[in-house]
PDB file of C-alpha atoms in Angstrom:
ATOM      1  CA  MET A 141     -12.830  71.041 -15.625  1.00 61.00           C
ATOM      2  CA  ASN A 142     -15.123  68.406 -14.375  1.00 79.00           C
ATOM      3  CA  ALA A 143     -14.510  66.048 -11.449  1.00 78.00           C
ATOM      4  CA  LYS A 144     -13.502  63.069 -13.641  1.00 79.00           C
ATOM      5  CA  THR A 145     -10.691  64.969 -15.276  1.00 84.00           C
ATOM      6  CA  VAL A 146      -9.357  66.208 -11.918  1.00 77.00           C
ATOM      7  CA  VAL A 147      -9.319  62.663 -10.505  1.00 78.00           C
ATOM      8  CA  ILE A 148      -7.547  61.213 -13.564  1.00 82.00           C
ATOM      9  CA  LEU A 149      -4.910  63.966 -13.593  1.00 78.00           C
ATOM     10  CA  SER A 150      -4.244  63.590  -9.859  1.00 80.00           C
ATOM     11  CA  CYS A 151      -3.760  59.813 -10.342  1.00 75.00           C
ATOM     12  CA  LEU A 152      -1.256  60.412 -13.141  1.00 75.00           C
ATOM     13  CA  VAL A 153       0.689  62.916 -11.012  1.00 74.00           C
ATOM     14  CA  ALA A 154       0.768  60.450  -8.100  1.00 75.00           C
ATOM     15  CA  LEU A 155       2.139  57.717 -10.391  1.00 72.00           C
ATOM     16  CA  ALA A 156       4.831  59.994 -11.781  1.00 71.00           C
ATOM     17  CA  VAL A 157       5.950  61.146  -8.324  1.00 71.00           C
ATOM     18  CA  GLY A 158       5.966  57.587  -6.885  1.00 70.00           C
ATOM     19  CA  ARG A 159       8.134  56.129  -9.667  1.00 70.00           C
ATOM     20  CA  PRO A 160      11.751  55.423  -8.537  1.00 69.00           C
ATOM     21  CA  ASP A 161      14.513  57.268 -10.446  1.00 70.00           C
ATOM     22  CA  SER A 162      17.220  54.633  -9.812  1.00 71.00           C
ATOM     23  CA  PRO A 163      17.268  50.936 -10.729  1.00 69.00           C
ATOM     24  CA  PRO A 164      15.943  48.526  -8.087  1.00 66.00           C
ATOM     25  CA  ALA A 165      18.257  47.279  -5.347  1.00 66.00           C
ATOM     26  CA  PRO A 166      19.740  43.787  -5.787  1.00 66.00           C
ATOM     27  CA  VAL A 167      17.603  40.956  -4.497  1.00 66.00           C
ATOM     28  CA  GLY A 168      18.998  38.827  -1.649  1.00 67.00           C
ATOM     29  CA  TYR A 169      21.076  39.539   1.395  1.00 71.00           C
ATOM     30  CA  GLY A 170      23.834  41.437  -0.358  1.00 69.00           C
ATOM     31  CA  TYR A 171      26.373  38.585  -0.424  1.00 70.00           C
ATOM     32  CA  GLU A 172      28.925  38.217  -3.166  1.00 71.00           C
ATOM     33  CA  GLU A 173      28.654  35.495  -5.748  1.00 69.00           C
ATOM     34  CA  PRO A 174      31.021  32.588  -5.021  1.00 67.00           C
ATOM     35  CA  GLU A 175      34.216  32.328  -7.049  1.00 72.00           C
ATOM     36  CA  HIS A 176      33.482  28.746  -8.109  1.00 69.00           C
ATOM     37  CA  PRO A 177      29.747  28.572  -8.847  1.00 64.00           C
ATOM     38  CA  LEU A 178      29.870  24.806  -9.457  1.00 69.00           C
ATOM     39  CA  SER A 179      30.868  23.753  -5.965  1.00 68.00           C
ATOM     40  CA  TYR A 180      28.822  20.513  -6.087  1.00 73.00           C
ATOM     41  CA  HIS A 181      30.730  17.347  -6.823  1.00 75.00           C
ATOM     42  CA  ALA A 182      29.010  14.036  -7.467  1.00 78.00           C
ATOM     43  CA  PRO A 183      29.704  11.496  -4.737  1.00 80.00           C
ATOM     44  CA  GLU A 184      32.145   8.731  -5.476  1.00 82.00           C
ATOM     45  CA  LYS A 185      30.586   5.359  -6.175  1.00 79.00           C
ATOM     46  CA  HIS A 186      31.928   2.564  -4.040  1.00 79.00           C
ATOM     47  CA  GLU A 187      31.715  -1.125  -4.722  1.00 80.00           C
ATOM     48  CA  GLY A 188      28.969  -2.894  -2.829  1.00 82.00           C
ATOM     49  CA  MET A 189      29.865  -5.222  -0.016  1.00 89.00           C
ATOM     50  CA  PRO A 190      29.191  -8.935  -0.521  1.00 92.00           C
ATOM     51  CA  PHE A 191      26.734 -10.551   1.886  1.00 92.00           C
ATOM     52  CA  ASP A 192      24.621 -13.642   2.353  1.00 94.00           C
ATOM     53  CA  PHE A 193      21.759 -14.157   4.811  1.00 92.00           C
ATOM     54  CA  ALA A 194      18.617 -16.201   5.304  1.00 95.00           C
ATOM     55  CA  TYR A 195      15.873 -16.635   7.898  1.00 92.00           C
ATOM     56  CA  ASP A 196      12.659 -18.615   8.304  1.00 93.00           C
ATOM     57  CA  VAL A 197       9.787 -18.157  10.744  1.00 92.00           C
ATOM     58  CA  LYS A 198       7.237 -20.910  11.267  1.00 90.00           C
ATOM     59  CA  ASP A 199       4.649 -20.822  14.053  1.00 89.00           C
ATOM     60  CA  SER A 200       1.932 -23.416  13.535  1.00 85.00           C
ATOM     61  CA  TYR A 201      -0.012 -22.211  16.592  1.00 86.00           C
ATOM     62  CA  LYS A 202      -0.511 -18.732  15.055  1.00 83.00           C
ATOM     63  CA  GLY A 203      -0.428 -19.944  11.447  1.00 79.00           C
ATOM     64  CA  VAL A 204       2.648 -17.864  10.583  1.00 85.00           C
ATOM     65  CA  ASP A 205       5.050 -19.142   7.942  1.00 87.00           C
ATOM     66  CA  PHE A 206       7.451 -16.861   6.056  1.00 91.00           C
ATOM     67  CA  GLY A 207      11.112 -16.614   5.130  1.00 94.00           C
ATOM     68  CA  HIS A 208      13.701 -14.610   3.207  1.00 94.00           C
ATOM     69  CA  ASN A 209      17.140 -15.310   1.789  1.00 95.00           C
ATOM     70  CA  SER A 210      19.403 -12.953  -0.095  1.00 95.00           C
ATOM     71  CA  ASN A 211      23.006 -12.793  -1.285  1.00 94.00           C
ATOM     72  CA  SER A 212      25.190 -10.363  -3.141  1.00 93.00           C
ATOM     73  CA  ASP A 213      28.570 -10.395  -4.821  1.00 91.00           C
ATOM     74  CA  GLY A 214      28.879  -6.628  -4.330  1.00 88.00           C
ATOM     75  CA  LYS A 215      27.322  -5.755  -7.686  1.00 90.00           C
ATOM     76  CA  VAL A 216      24.152  -7.802  -8.042  1.00 93.00           C
ATOM     77  CA  VAL A 217      21.752  -8.759  -5.252  1.00 94.00           C
ATOM     78  CA  THR A 218      19.629 -11.877  -5.717  1.00 96.00           C
ATOM     79  CA  GLY A 219      17.158 -13.380  -3.332  1.00 96.00           C
ATOM     80  CA  GLU A 220      13.796 -14.860  -2.612  1.00 96.00           C
ATOM     81  CA  TYR A 221      11.137 -14.365   0.028  1.00 93.00           C
ATOM     82  CA  ARG A 222       7.963 -16.302   0.656  1.00 94.00           C
ATOM     83  CA  VAL A 223       4.877 -15.999   2.821  1.00 92.00           C
ATOM     84  CA  VAL A 224       1.790 -18.127   3.400  1.00 90.00           C
ATOM     85  CA  LEU A 225      -1.263 -16.052   2.492  1.00 89.00           C
ATOM     86  CA  PRO A 226      -4.563 -16.150   4.421  1.00 86.00           C
ATOM     87  CA  ASP A 227      -6.223 -18.090   1.582  1.00 87.00           C
ATOM     88  CA  GLY A 228      -3.729 -20.956   1.988  1.00 86.00           C
ATOM     89  CA  ARG A 229      -1.488 -20.235  -0.997  1.00 91.00           C
ATOM     90  CA  THR A 230       2.241 -19.537  -0.677  1.00 92.00           C
ATOM     91  CA  GLN A 231       3.475 -16.377  -2.412  1.00 94.00           C
ATOM     92  CA  ILE A 232       7.090 -16.638  -3.575  1.00 95.00           C
ATOM     93  CA  VAL A 233       8.969 -13.587  -4.861  1.00 96.00           C
ATOM     94  CA  THR A 234      12.315 -14.146  -6.575  1.00 96.00           C
ATOM     95  CA  TYR A 235      14.218 -10.930  -7.249  1.00 96.00           C
ATOM     96  CA  THR A 236      17.392  -9.474  -8.721  1.00 96.00           C
ATOM     97  CA  ALA A 237      18.621  -5.932  -8.145  1.00 93.00           C
ATOM     98  CA  ASP A 238      21.583  -3.991  -9.499  1.00 90.00           C
ATOM     99  CA  HIS A 239      22.454  -0.410 -10.417  1.00 86.00           C
ATOM    100  CA  TYR A 240      21.895  -0.953 -14.111  1.00 88.00           C
ATOM    101  CA  ASN A 241      18.551  -2.824 -14.291  1.00 91.00           C
ATOM    102  CA  GLY A 242      17.074  -1.819 -10.929  1.00 92.00           C
ATOM    103  CA  TYR A 243      14.795  -4.119  -8.940  1.00 94.00           C
ATOM    104  CA  GLN A 244      13.209  -6.903 -10.964  1.00 95.00           C
ATOM    105  CA  ALA A 245      10.899  -9.375  -9.300  1.00 95.00           C
ATOM    106  CA  GLU A 246       9.083 -12.496 -10.399  1.00 96.00           C
ATOM    107  CA  VAL A 247       6.037 -13.388  -8.301  1.00 95.00           C
ATOM    108  CA  ARG A 248       4.519 -16.856  -8.294  1.00 95.00           C
ATOM    109  CA  TYR A 249       1.990 -18.689  -6.164  1.00 95.00           C
ATOM    110  CA  GLU A 250       1.946 -22.279  -4.992  1.00 93.00           C
ATOM    111  CA  GLY A 251      -1.161 -24.111  -3.885  1.00 91.00           C
ATOM    112  CA  GLU A 252      -4.850 -23.561  -4.437  1.00 91.00           C
ATOM    113  CA  ALA A 253      -6.784 -20.705  -2.819  1.00 89.00           C
ATOM    114  CA  GLN A 254      -9.247 -22.058  -0.272  1.00 88.00           C
ATOM    115  CA  TYR A 255     -12.174 -20.178   1.178  1.00 86.00           C
ATOM    116  CA  PRO A 256     -13.774 -22.446   3.793  1.00 83.00           C
ATOM    117  CA  GLU A 257     -17.243 -21.623   5.070  1.00 87.00           C
ATOM    118  CA  PRO A 258     -16.834 -19.680   8.297  1.00 83.00           C
ATOM    119  CA  LYS A 259     -18.092 -21.446  11.394  1.00 84.00           C
ATOM    120  CA  PRO A 260     -20.504 -19.485  13.581  1.00 88.00           C
ATOM    121  CA  TYR A 261     -19.028 -18.354  16.841  1.00 87.00           C
ATOM    122  CA  ALA A 262     -20.071 -20.577  19.702  1.00 84.00           C
ATOM    123  CA  PRO A 263     -18.163 -19.834  22.871  1.00 83.00           C
ATOM    124  CA  SER A 264     -17.697 -22.723  25.258  1.00 81.00           C
ATOM    125  CA  PRO A 265     -17.745 -22.046  28.975  1.00 77.00           C
ATOM    126  CA  SER A 266     -14.283 -22.076  30.402  1.00 79.00           C
ATOM    127  CA  TYR A 267     -15.470 -23.004  33.895  1.00 80.00           C
ATOM    128  CA  GLY A 268     -18.415 -24.672  35.640  1.00 80.00           C
ATOM    129  CA  ALA A 269     -20.811 -23.259  38.169  1.00 80.00           C
ATOM    130  CA  PRO A 270     -19.228 -22.834  41.602  1.00 80.00           C
ATOM    131  CA  LYS A 271     -20.005 -25.432  44.259  1.00 83.00           C
ATOM    132  CA  PRO A 272     -21.249 -24.161  47.609  1.00 80.00           C
ATOM    133  CA  THR A 273     -18.608 -24.284  50.326  1.00 80.00           C
ATOM    134  CA  TYR A 274     -20.879 -23.459  53.248  1.00 80.00           C
ATOM    135  CA  GLY A 275     -23.716 -25.058  55.233  1.00 80.00           C
ATOM    136  CA  ALA A 276     -26.947 -23.629  56.597  1.00 80.00           C
ATOM    137  CA  PRO A 277     -26.261 -20.927  59.167  1.00 79.00           C
ATOM    138  CA  GLU A 278     -26.836 -21.762  62.826  1.00 81.00           C
ATOM    139  CA  PRO A 279     -28.271 -19.086  65.141  1.00 77.00           C
ATOM    140  CA  THR A 280     -25.751 -17.673  67.580  1.00 79.00           C
ATOM    141  CA  TYR A 281     -28.264 -15.906  69.846  1.00 79.00           C
ATOM    142  CA  GLU A 282     -31.552 -16.528  71.678  1.00 81.00           C
ATOM    143  CA  GLU A 283     -34.767 -15.029  70.388  1.00 79.00           C
ATOM    144  CA  PRO A 284     -35.302 -11.684  72.188  1.00 77.00           C
ATOM    145  CA  ASP A 285     -38.319 -10.908  74.376  1.00 80.00           C
ATOM    146  CA  PRO A 286     -40.569  -8.136  73.043  1.00 79.00           C
ATOM    147  CA  VAL A 287     -40.018  -4.805  74.824  1.00 80.00           C
ATOM    148  CA  TYR A 288     -43.068  -3.014  73.579  1.00 80.00           C
ATOM    149  CA  GLY A 289     -46.752  -3.074  74.468  1.00 79.00           C
ATOM    150  CA  THR A 290     -49.892  -2.412  72.466  1.00 79.00           C
ATOM    151  CA  PRO A 291     -49.588   0.909  70.693  1.00 78.00           C
ATOM    152  CA  ALA A 292     -51.861   3.738  71.884  1.00 79.00           C
ATOM    153  CA  PRO A 293     -53.429   6.192  69.402  1.00 77.00           C
ATOM    154  CA  THR A 294     -51.490   9.438  69.109  1.00 77.00           C
ATOM    155  CA  TYR A 295     -54.270  11.541  67.659  1.00 78.00           C
ATOM    156  CA  GLU A 296     -57.480  13.140  68.961  1.00 80.00           C
ATOM    157  CA  GLU A 297     -60.976  12.630  67.723  1.00 79.00           C
ATOM    158  CA  PRO A 298     -61.528  14.947  64.729  1.00 77.00           C
ATOM    159  CA  LYS A 299     -63.716  18.023  65.311  1.00 80.00           C
ATOM    160  CA  ALA A 300     -66.225  19.163  62.698  1.00 80.00           C
ATOM    161  CA  LEU A 301     -65.254  22.571  61.369  1.00 81.00           C
ATOM    162  CA  TYR A 302     -68.256  23.110  59.118  1.00 81.00           C
ATOM    163  CA  GLY A 303     -71.907  22.424  59.569  1.00 78.00           C
ATOM    164  CA  ALA A 304     -74.033  20.157  57.441  1.00 79.00           C
ATOM    165  CA  PRO A 305     -74.712  21.454  53.928  1.00 79.00           C
ATOM    166  CA  ASP A 306     -77.987  23.264  53.200  1.00 79.00           C
ATOM    167  CA  HIS A 307     -80.010  22.048  50.266  1.00 69.00           C
TER     168      HIS A 307
END
């Protein structure tokens, strides 16, 4: 027998010995199946509640202008909201929503889009140069007398360490 045959036979023996004799254990945590497998019940549908509201926001300093109004009879919601866009147009969305048709909106625009040429930034000073609040200083002391004399040298005459060079 050569080495290949011995290896193949030993692999087959290992597979046969490692094979389980009984069926596999059940998967899961060992709990019993519920008596009523369909325990989910669809939620009850309730009628919607009627409402009516509206609001508007207009701030000319910041350039903000938008609003929204909506009302419902409990089954169908209708409303409209609008906003002024940065290009100057007003976007108006009129909508209807119910459980049968879903949300349906109609969008329209009022006005003409305007794109003015931007002005270059030129900051203006917010204050002027400060004005002096003081005068020329006046001396508060007399000029001192000198307390020193003529300085004396603090070194000695240098001594020659080497002689004149020979040529």
